[in-house]
Coordinates of C-alpha atoms and ligand atoms in Angstrom, one line a residue:
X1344 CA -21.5 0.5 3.1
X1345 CA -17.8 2.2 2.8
X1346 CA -16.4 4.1 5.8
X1347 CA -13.5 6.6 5.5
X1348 CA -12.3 6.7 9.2
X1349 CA -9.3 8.9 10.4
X1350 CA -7.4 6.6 12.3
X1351 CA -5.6 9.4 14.6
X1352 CA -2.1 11.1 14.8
X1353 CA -0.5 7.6 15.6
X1354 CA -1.4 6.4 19.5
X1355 CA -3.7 3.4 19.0
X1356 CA -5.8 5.1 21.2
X1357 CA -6.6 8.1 19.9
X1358 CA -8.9 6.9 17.3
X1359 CA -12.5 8.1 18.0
X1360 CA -15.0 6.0 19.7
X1361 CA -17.1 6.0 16.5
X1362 CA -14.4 5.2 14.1
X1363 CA -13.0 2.3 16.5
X1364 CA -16.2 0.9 16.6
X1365 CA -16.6 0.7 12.8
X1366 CA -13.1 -1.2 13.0
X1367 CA -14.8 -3.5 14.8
X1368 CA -17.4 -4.3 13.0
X1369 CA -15.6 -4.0 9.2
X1370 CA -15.3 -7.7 7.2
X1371 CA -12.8 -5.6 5.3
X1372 CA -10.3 -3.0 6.3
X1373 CA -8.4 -0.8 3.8
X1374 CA -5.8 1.1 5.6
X1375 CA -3.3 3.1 4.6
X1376 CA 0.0 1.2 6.3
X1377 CA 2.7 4.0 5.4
X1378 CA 1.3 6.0 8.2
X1379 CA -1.5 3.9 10.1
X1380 CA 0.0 2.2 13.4
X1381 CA -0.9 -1.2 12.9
X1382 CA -1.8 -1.4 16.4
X1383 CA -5.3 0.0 15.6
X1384 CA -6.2 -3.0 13.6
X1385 CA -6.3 -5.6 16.6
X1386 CA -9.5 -4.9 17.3
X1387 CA -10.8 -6.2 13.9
X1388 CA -12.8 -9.1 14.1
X1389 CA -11.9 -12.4 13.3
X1390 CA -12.2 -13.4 9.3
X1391 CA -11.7 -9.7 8.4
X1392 CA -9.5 -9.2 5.1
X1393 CA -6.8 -6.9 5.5
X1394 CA -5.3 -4.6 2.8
X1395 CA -2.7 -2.2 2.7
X1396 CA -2.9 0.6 0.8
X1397 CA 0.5 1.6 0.4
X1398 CA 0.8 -1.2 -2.1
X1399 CA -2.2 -0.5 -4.2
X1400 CA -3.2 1.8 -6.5
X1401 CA -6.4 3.8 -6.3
X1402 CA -8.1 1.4 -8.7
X1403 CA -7.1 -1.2 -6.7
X1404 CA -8.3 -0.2 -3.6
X1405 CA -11.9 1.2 -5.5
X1406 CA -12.2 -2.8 -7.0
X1407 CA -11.6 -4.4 -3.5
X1408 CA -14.5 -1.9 -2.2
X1409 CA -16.8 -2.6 -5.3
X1410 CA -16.0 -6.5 -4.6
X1411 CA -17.1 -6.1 -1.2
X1412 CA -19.9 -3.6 -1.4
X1413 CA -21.1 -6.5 -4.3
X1414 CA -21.6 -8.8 -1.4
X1415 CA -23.1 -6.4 1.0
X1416 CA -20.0 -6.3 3.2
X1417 CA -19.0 -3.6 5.9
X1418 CA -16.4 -2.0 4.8
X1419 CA -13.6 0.6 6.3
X1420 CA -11.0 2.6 4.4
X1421 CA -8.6 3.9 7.0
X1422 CA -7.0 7.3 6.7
X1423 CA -4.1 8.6 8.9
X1424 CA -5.0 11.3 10.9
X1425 CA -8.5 13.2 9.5
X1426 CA -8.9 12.2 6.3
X1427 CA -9.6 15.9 4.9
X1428 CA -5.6 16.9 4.7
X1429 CA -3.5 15.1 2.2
X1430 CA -5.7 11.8 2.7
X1431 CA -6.9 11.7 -1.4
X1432 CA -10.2 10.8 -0.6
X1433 CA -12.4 13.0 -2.9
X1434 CA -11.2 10.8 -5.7
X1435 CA -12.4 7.7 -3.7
X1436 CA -15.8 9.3 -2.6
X1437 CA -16.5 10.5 -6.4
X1438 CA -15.5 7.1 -7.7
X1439 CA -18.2 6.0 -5.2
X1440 CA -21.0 8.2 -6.1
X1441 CA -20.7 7.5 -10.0
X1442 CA -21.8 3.8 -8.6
X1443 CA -23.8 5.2 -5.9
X1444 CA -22.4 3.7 -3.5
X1445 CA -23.2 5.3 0.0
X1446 CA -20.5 6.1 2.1
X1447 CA -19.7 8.1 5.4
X1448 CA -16.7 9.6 6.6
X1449 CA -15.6 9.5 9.9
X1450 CA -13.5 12.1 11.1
X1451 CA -10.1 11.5 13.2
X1452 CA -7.7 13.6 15.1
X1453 CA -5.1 15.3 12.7
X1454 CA -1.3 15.4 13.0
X1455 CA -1.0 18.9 13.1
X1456 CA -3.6 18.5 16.8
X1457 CA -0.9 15.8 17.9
X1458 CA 1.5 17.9 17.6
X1459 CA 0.4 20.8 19.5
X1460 CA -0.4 18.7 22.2
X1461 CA 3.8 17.2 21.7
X1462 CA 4.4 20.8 21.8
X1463 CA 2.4 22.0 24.8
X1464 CA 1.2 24.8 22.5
X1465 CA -1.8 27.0 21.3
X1466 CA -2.2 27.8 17.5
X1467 CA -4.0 30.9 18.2
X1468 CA -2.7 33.3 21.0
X1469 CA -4.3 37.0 21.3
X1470 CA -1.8 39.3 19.8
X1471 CA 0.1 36.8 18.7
X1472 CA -1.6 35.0 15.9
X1473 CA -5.2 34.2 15.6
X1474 CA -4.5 32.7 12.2
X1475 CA -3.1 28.6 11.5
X1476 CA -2.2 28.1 7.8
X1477 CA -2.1 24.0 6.8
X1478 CA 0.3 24.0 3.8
X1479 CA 3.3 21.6 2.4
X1480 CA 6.2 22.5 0.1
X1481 CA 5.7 22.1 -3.6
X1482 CA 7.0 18.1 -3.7
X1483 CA 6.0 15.3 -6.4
X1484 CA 2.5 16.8 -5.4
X1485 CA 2.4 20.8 -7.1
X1486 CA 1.0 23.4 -5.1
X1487 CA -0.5 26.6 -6.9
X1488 CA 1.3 29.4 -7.3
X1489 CA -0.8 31.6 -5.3
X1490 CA -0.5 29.4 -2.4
X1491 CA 3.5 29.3 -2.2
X1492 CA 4.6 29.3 1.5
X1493 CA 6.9 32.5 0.6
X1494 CA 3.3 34.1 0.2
X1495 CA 1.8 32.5 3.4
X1496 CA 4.7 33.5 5.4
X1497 CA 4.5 37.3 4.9
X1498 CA 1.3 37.2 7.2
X1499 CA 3.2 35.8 10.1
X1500 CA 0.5 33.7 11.2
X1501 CA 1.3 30.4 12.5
X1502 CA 2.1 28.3 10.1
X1503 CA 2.0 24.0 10.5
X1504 CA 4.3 22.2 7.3
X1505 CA 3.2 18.9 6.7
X1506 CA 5.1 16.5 4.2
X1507 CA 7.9 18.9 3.7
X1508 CA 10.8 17.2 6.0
X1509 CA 13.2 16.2 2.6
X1510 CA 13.2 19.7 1.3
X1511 CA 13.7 21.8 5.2
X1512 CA 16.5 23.8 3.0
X1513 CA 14.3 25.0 0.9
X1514 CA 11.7 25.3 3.4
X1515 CA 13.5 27.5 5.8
X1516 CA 14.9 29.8 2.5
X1517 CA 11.4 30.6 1.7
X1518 CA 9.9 31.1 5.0
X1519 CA 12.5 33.8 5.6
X1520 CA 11.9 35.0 2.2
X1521 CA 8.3 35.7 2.9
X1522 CA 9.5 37.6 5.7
X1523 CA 9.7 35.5 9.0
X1524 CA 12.7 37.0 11.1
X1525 CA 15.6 34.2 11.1
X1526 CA 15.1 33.8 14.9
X1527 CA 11.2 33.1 14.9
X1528 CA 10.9 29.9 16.9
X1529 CA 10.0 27.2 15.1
X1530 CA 9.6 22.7 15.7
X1531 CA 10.0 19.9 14.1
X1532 CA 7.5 17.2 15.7
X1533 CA 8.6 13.6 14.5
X1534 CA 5.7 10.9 14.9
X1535 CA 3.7 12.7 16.9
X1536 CA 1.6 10.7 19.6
X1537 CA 3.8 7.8 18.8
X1538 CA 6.1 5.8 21.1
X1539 CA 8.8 7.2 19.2
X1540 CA 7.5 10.9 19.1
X1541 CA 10.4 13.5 18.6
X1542 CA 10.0 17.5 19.5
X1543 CA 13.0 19.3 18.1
X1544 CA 12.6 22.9 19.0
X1545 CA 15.2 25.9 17.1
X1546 CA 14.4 29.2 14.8
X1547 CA 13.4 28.8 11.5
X1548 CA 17.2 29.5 10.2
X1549 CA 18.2 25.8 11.6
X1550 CA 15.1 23.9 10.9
X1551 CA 17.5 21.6 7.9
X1552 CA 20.1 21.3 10.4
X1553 CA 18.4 20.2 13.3
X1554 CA 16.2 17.4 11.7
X1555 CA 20.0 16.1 10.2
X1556 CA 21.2 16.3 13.6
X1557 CA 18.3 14.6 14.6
X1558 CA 18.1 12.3 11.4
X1559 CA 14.4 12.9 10.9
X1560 CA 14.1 12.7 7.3
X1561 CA 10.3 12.1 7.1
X1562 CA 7.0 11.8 8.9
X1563 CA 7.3 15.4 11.0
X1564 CA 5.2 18.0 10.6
X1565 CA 7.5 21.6 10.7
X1566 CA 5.4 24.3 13.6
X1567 CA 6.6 27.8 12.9
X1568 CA 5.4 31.2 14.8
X1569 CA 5.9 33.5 17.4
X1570 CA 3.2 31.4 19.3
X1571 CA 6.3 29.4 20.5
X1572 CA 7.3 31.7 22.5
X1573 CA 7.2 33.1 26.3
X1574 CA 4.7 36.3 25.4
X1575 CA 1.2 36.4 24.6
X1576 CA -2.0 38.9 25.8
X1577 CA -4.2 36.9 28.2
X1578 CA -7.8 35.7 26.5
X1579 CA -10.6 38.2 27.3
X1580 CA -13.2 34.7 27.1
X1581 CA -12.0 33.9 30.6
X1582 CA -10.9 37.5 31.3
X1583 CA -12.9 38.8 34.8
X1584 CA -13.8 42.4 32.9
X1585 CA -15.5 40.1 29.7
X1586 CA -18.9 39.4 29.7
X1587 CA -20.4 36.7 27.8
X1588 CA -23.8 34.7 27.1
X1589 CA -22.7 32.9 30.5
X1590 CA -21.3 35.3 32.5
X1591 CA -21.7 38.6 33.3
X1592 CA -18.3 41.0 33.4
X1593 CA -16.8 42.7 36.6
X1594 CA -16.0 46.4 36.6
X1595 CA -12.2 47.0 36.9
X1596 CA -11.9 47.8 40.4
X1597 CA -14.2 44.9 40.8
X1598 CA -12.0 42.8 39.2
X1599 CA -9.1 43.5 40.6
X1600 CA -10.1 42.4 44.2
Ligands
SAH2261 N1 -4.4 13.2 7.0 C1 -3.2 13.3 7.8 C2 -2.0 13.8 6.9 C3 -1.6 12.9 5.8 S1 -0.2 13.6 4.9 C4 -3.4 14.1 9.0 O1 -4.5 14.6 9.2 O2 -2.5 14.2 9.9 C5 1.1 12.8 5.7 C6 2.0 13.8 6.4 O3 1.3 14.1 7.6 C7 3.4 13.3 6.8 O4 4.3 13.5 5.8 C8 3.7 14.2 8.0 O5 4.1 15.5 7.5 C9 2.3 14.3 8.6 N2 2.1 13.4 9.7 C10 1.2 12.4 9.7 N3 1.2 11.8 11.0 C11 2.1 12.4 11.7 C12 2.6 12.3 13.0 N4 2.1 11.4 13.9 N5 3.5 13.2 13.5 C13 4.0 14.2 12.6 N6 3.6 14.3 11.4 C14 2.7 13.5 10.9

């Protein structure tokens, strides 16, 4: 049996309870060591082989988890944050199911979660944005057309950057572009959850010059969006006047008491 685990932002303890437990019982752990704190793996049992993906190739790691499936072995391929952003595991699962070989994936707490809780923020604020677009910069890695983050930024919403920190020049061009205001408040979380976690706050017009100042040159995610800011519209979920399935609405003059 193969299990993709997210391993969490960083913080060795913000791995589920599920997915730690799977560590602990693996005979072989696959984890992706650009990104995965090492710190996660202490709990591994003894005699457990240890890979790191960053120096394999996809058909390597796919022949150390035929190898070990082979011999009935537990195994656990470890993904940095959840492994449904940027974590290339459909060409693992498929590679899997032309062997039928089962597999489950456990899910993890993304990047772009540890970083609104660096940033003390809310994605989605009434009035504000109710909208979070995940996208990255056209690197190494295209990115269609269609999907350019000059096009994304013309809604406004909030938008969270990931692997975009070498190209914030760019970045920031194209997000003004689109049509973000050069003052729209903006952050650069480096390592989120991580000992070492940085939160650079400025507008989107200084986003390249404050990760220099900074010299963040990778792992950050890039927060931009009026959510940032002081001013939002109060929720009407925990607004006294809103009724819901639990709880029945005051009047106004009610309310106001
Ligand atoms: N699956 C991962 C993302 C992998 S892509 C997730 O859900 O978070 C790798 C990129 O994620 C990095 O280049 C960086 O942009 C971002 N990233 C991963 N961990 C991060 C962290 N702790 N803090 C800030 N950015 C992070």
């Amino acid at each position: 049996m193969i299990v993709f685990v997210g391993a969490g932002p960083g913080a060795e303890d913000l791995i589920t309870v599920r997915g730690q437990q799977y560590l602990k019982e693996a005979d072989i752990i696959i984890y992706a060591g650009s990104l995965v704190n090492p710190g996660l793996l202490q709990v591994k049992k003894e005699g457990c082989e240890v890979y790191n993906s960053a120096y394999m190739t996809l058909e390597e790691v796919l022949e150390v988890m035929y190898a070990g499936e082979k011999e009935g072995k537990r195994i656990v391929r470890l993904h940095t944050g959840d492994p449904c952003l940027y974590g290339a595991i459909r060409e693992q699962m498929d590679a899997l199911e032309e062997r039928q070989i089962p597999y489950e994936v456990c899910p993890g707490v993304s990047s772009f979660c540890g970083a609104a809780a660096a940033l003390h923020a809310e994605y989605t604020l009434p009035d504000i944005s109710q909208s979070v677009v995940i996208t990255r910069m056209a690197g190494r890695t295209p990115v269609p057309d269609k999907e350019s983050i000059r096009s994304f930024a013309a809604h406004q919403a909030t938008m969270v950057i990931f692997l975009s920190t070498g190209m914030l020049g760019k970045l920031q061009e194209e997000l003004m572009a689109g049509g973000y205001p050069a003052d729209t408040p903006a952050a650069i979380v480096y390592k989120a959850t991580w000992p070492e976690e940085k939160v650079l706050r400025c507008m989107v017009s200084e986003l390249e010059k404050t990760a220099a100042d900074a010299q963040v040159t990778k792992t950050a995610l890039i927060v931009v969006g009026r959510i940032l800011e002081g001013e939002y519209e109060r929720s009407l979920l925990y607004h006294p006047e809103f009724t819901t399935e639990f709880r029945q609405g005051k009047q106004e003059e009610q309310a106001d008491e």
